[in-house]
Tab-separated table of C-alpha atoms in Angstrom:
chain	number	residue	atom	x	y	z
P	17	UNK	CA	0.000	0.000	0.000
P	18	UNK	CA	0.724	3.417	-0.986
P	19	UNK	CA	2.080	5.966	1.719
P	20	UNK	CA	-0.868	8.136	0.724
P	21	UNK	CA	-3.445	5.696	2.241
P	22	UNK	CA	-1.507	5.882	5.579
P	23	UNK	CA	-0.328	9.894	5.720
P	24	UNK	CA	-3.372	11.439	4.461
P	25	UNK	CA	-5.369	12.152	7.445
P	26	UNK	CA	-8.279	12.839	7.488
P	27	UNK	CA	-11.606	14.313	7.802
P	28	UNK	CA	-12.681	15.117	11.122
P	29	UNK	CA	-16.281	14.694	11.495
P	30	UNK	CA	-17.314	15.627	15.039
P	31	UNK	CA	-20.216	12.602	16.357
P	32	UNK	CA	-22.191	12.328	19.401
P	33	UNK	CA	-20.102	9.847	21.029
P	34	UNK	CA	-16.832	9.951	24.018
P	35	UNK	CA	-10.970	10.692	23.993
P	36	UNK	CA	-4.377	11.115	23.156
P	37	UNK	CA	1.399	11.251	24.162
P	38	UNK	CA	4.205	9.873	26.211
P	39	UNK	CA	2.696	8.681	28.961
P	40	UNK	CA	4.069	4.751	30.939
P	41	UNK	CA	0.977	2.982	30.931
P	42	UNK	CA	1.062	-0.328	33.882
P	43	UNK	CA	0.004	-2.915	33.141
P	44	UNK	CA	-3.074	-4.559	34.499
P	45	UNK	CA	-3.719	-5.459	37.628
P	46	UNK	CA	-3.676	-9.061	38.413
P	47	UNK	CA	-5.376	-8.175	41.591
P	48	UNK	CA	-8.034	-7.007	39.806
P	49	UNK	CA	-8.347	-10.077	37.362
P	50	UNK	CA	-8.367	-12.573	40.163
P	51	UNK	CA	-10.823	-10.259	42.059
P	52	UNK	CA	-13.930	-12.127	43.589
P	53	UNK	CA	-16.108	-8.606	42.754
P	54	UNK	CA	-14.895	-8.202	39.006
P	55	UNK	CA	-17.314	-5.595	37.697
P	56	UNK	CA	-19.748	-6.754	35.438
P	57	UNK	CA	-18.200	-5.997	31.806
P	58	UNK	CA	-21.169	-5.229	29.857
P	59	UNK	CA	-22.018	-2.562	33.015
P	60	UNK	CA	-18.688	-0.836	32.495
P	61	UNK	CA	-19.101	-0.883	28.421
P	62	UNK	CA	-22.614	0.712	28.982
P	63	UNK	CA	-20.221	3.793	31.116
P	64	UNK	CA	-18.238	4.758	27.842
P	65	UNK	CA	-21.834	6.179	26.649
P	66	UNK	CA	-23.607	7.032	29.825
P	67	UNK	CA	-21.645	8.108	32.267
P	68	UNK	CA	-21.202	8.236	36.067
P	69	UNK	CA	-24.564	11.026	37.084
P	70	UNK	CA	-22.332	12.839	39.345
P	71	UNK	CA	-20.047	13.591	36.433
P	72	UNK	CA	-20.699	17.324	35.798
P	73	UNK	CA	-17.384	18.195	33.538
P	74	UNK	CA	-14.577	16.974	32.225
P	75	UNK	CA	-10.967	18.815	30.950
P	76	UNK	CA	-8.066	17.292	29.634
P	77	UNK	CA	-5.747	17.086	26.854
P	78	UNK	CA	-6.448	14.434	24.342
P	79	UNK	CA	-3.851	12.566	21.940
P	80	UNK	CA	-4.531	10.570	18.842
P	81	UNK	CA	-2.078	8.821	17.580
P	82	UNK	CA	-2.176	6.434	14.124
P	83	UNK	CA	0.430	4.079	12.553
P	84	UNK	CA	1.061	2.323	10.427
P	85	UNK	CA	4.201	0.390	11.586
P	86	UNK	CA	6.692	2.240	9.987
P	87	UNK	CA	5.081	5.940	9.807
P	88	UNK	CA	3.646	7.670	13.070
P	89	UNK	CA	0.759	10.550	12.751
P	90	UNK	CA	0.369	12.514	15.997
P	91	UNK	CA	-2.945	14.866	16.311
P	92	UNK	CA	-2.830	16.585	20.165
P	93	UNK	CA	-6.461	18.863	21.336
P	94	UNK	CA	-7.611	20.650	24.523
P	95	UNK	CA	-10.688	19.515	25.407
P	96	UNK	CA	-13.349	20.508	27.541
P	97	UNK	CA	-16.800	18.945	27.820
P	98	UNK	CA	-20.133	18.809	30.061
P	99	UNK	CA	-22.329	15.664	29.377
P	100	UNK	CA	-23.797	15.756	26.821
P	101	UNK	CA	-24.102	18.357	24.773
P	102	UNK	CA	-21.353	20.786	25.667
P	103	UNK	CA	-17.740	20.568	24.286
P	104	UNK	CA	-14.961	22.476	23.308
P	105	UNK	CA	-12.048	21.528	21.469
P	106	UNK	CA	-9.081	22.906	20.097
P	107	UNK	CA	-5.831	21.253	18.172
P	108	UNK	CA	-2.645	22.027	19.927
P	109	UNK	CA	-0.229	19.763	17.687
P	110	UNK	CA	-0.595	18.470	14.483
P	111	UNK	CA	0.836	16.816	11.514
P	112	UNK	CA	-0.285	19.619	9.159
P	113	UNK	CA	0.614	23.110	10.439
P	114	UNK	CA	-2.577	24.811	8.697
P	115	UNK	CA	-5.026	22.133	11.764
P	116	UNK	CA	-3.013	23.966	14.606
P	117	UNK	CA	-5.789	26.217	16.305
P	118	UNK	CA	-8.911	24.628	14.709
P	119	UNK	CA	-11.380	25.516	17.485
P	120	UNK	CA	-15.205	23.275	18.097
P	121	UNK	CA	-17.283	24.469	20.429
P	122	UNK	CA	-20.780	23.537	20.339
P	123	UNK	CA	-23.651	23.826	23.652
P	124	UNK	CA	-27.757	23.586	23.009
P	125	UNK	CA	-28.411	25.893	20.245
P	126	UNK	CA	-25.013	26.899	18.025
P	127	UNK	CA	-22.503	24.787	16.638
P	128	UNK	CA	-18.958	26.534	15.155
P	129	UNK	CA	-15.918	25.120	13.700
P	130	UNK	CA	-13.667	27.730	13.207
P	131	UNK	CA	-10.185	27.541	11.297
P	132	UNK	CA	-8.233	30.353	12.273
P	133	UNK	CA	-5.345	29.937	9.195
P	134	UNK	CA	-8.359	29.971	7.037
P	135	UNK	CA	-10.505	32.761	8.595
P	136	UNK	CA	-13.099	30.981	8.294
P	137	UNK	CA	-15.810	30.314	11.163
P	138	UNK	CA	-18.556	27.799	10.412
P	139	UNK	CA	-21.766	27.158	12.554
P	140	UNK	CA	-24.770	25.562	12.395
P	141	UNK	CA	-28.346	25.893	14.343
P	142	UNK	CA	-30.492	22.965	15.045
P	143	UNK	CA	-34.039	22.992	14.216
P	144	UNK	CA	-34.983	22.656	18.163
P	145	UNK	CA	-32.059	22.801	20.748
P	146	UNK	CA	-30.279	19.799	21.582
P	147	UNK	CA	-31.349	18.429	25.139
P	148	UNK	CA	-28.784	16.543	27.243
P	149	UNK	CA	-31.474	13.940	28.413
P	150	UNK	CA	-32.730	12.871	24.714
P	151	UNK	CA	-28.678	12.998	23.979
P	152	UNK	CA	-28.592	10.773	27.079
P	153	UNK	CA	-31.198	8.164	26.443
P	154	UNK	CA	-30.123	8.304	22.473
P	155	UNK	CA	-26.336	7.027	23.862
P	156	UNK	CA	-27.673	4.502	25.693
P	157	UNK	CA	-29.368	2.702	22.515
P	158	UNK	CA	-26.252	2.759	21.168
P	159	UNK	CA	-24.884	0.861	24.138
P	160	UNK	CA	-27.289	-1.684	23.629
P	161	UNK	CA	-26.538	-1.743	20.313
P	162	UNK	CA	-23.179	-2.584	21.262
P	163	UNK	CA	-23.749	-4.926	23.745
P	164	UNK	CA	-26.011	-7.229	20.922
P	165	UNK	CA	-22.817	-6.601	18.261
P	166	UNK	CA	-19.670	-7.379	20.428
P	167	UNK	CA	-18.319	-9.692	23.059
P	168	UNK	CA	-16.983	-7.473	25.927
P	169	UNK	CA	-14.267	-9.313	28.259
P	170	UNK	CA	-13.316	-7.712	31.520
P	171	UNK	CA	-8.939	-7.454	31.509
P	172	UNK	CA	-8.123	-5.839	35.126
P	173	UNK	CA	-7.506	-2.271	35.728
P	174	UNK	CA	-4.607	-0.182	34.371
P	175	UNK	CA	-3.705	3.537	35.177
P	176	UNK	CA	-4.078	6.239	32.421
P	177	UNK	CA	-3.280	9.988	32.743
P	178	UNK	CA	-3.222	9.542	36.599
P	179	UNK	CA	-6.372	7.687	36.916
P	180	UNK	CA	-7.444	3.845	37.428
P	181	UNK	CA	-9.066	2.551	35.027
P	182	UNK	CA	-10.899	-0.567	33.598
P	183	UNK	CA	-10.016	-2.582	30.979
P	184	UNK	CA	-11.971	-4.092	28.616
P	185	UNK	CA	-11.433	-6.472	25.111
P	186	UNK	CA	-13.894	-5.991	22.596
P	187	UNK	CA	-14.834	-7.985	19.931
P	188	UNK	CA	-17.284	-8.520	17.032
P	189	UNK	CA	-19.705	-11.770	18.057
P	190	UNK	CA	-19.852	-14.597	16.194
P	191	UNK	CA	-17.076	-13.564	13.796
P	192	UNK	CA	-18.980	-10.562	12.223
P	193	UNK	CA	-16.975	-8.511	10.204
P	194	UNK	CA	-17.002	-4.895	11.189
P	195	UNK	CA	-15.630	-2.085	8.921
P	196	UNK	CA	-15.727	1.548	9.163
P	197	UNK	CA	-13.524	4.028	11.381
P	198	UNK	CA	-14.740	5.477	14.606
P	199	UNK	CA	-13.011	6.220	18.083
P	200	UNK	CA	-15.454	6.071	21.530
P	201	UNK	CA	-12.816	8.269	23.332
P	202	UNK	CA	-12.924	12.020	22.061
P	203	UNK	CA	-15.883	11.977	20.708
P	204	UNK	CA	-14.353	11.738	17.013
P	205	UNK	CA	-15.005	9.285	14.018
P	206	UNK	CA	-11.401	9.585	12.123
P	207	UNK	CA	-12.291	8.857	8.067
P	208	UNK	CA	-8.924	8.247	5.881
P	209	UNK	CA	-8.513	9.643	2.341
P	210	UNK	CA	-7.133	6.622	0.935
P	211	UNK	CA	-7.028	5.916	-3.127
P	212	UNK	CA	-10.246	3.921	-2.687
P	213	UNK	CA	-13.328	5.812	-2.942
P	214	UNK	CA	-14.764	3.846	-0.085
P	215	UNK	CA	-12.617	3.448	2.781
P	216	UNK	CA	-14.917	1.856	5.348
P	217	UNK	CA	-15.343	-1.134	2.706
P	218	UNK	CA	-11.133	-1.679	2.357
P	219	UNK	CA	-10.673	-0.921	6.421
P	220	UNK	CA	-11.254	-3.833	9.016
P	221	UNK	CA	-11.428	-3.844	12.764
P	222	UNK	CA	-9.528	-6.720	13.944
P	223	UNK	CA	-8.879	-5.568	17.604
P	224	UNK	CA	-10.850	-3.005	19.858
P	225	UNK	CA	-9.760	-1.978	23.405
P	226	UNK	CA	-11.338	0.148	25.642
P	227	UNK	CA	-10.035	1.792	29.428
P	228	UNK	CA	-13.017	2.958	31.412
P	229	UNK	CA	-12.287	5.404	34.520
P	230	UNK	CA	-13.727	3.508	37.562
P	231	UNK	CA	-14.697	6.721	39.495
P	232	UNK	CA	-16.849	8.368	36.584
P	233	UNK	CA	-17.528	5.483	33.794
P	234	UNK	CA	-15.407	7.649	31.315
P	235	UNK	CA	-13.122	6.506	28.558
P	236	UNK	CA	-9.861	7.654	28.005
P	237	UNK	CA	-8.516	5.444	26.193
P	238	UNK	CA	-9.203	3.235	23.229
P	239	UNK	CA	-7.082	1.617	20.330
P	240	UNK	CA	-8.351	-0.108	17.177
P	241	UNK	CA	-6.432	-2.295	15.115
P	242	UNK	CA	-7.721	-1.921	11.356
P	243	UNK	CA	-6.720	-4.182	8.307
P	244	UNK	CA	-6.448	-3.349	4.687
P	245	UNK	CA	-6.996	-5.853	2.159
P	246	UNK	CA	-3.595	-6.092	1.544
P	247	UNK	CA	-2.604	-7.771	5.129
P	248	UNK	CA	-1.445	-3.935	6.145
P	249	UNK	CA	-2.505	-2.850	10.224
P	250	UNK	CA	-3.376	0.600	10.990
P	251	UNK	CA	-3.265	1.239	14.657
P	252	UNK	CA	-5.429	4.010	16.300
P	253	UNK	CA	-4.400	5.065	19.432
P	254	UNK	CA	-6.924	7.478	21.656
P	255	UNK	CA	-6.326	8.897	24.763
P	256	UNK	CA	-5.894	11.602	27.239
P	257	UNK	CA	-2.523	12.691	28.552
P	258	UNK	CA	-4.041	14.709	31.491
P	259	UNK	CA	-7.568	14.578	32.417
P	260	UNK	CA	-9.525	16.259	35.642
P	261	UNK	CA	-13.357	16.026	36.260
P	262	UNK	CA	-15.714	18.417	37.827
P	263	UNK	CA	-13.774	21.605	37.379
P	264	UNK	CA	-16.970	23.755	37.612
P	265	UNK	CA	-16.588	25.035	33.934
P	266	UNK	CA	-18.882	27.653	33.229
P	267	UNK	CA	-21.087	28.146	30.144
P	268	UNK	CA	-18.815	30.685	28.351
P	269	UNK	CA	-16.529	27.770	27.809
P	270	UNK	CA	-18.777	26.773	25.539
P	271	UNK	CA	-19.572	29.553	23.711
P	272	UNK	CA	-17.972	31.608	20.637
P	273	UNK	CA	-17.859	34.809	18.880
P	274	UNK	CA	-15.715	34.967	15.754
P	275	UNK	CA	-13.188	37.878	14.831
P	276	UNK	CA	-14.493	40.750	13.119
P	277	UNK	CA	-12.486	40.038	10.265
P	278	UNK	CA	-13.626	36.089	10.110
P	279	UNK	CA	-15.766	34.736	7.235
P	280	UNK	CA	-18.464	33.100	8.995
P	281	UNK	CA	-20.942	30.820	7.222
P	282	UNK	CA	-23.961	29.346	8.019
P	283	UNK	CA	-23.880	25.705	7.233
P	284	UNK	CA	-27.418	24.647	8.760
């Protein structure tokens, strides 16, 4: 395969669903494999969608890494969120110097993207404002949805950007084949501009791996293992670097006016 499959990142198309550096992970806790009160696996899969209900906030910096064995793309954001409508996001590092700045910020009635090298801010208005319980109850279909598609198995507990976490192995049931591209953590579906007019058709998920925080049913983590028709593994790597919950973030965080000098365009 072609470097241009692998290096040409990406669309980012911003979905409704949860996560990014040089960080030693442990490894997981045998304690917590040999535990008599293992949490129930499906329960903690069910937290990367609906979260802990004391969970007011959560601020972090996020990493995304992707390889491809021999070729390492690096995306780092600031992220700030409120369950589960309210997020902000902006790209700190990236491959391609013109992403640096890209700003998201999006609450119950206004969405913006807003690329600063461009001048160009982007928002869009839903018909009826977005309500965190509909948001709330929507996620948890998708759990279930989840829970019918995959086999979730419970791997111990592992520490990530300070915090303990769960682990959990997720695969496809009964050897379905899954294709597309999407990441739980960070609330980001990753699509590739490969030479094939169809990536989600060429692109396989082979592995899936998930780390749940135990206090707040959050992910930060995840990494997918994809596999092009040629035998070729692209690894996606999720995850937050730093991460600290219930900071009392207010609702200007998640608001935005752009520069006078901005083209701004409604995209609704």
């Amino acid at each position: 395969m072609g470097n241009y499959r692998f290096a040409a990142v990406l669309v980012l198309l911003v979905v409704s669903v949860p996560l990014s550096g040089c960080a030693a992970f442990e490894t997981p806790s045998s304690d917590a494999e040999e535990s008599d009160s293992e949490p129930d696996p499906e329960a903690v899969f069910e937290g990367a969608y609906v979260h802990a209900d004391d969970l007011e906030s959560v601020a972090g910096t996020r990493r995304t890494e992707v390889t491809n064995g021999s070729h390492t793309l690096t995306e780092t954001m600031r992220v700030y969120k409120r369950p589960y409508v309210d997020q902000r996001t902006k790209v700190i590092d990236a491959p391609d110097p013109d992403q640096i700045g890209n700003l998201y910020v999006s609450n119950a009635t206004k969405n913006w993207f807003y690329y600063p090298n461009a001048g160009v801010a982007q928002y869009f208005e839903p018909a009826e404002p977005f309500d965190n319980e509909e948001v709330r109850s929507s996620r948890a279909e998708m759990a279930a949805e989840g829970l019918e598609k995959y086999d979730i198995e419970y791997d111990g507990t592992e520490r990530i950007a300070g915090r303990e976490t769960h682990v959990l192995d997720v695969a496809a049931k009964n050897e379905t084949v899954e294709k597309g591209i999407s990441a739980i953590v960070g609330d980001t579906k990753y699509v590739y501009a490969l030479e094939t007019s169809n990536p989600r058709e060429e692109l396989l998920v082979v592995e899936q791996r998930l780390w749940i925080d135990t206090e707040y049913d959050y992910p930060l983590k995840e990494r997918v293992v994809f596999e092009a028709p040629d035998g070729e593994r692209i690894v996606l790597t999720d995850y937050y670097e730093s991460v600290s919950f219930n900071d009392g973030l207010d609702d200007e965080r998640f608001a935005f006016d752009p520069p006078e000098n901005a083209t701004v365009q409604d995209i609704s």
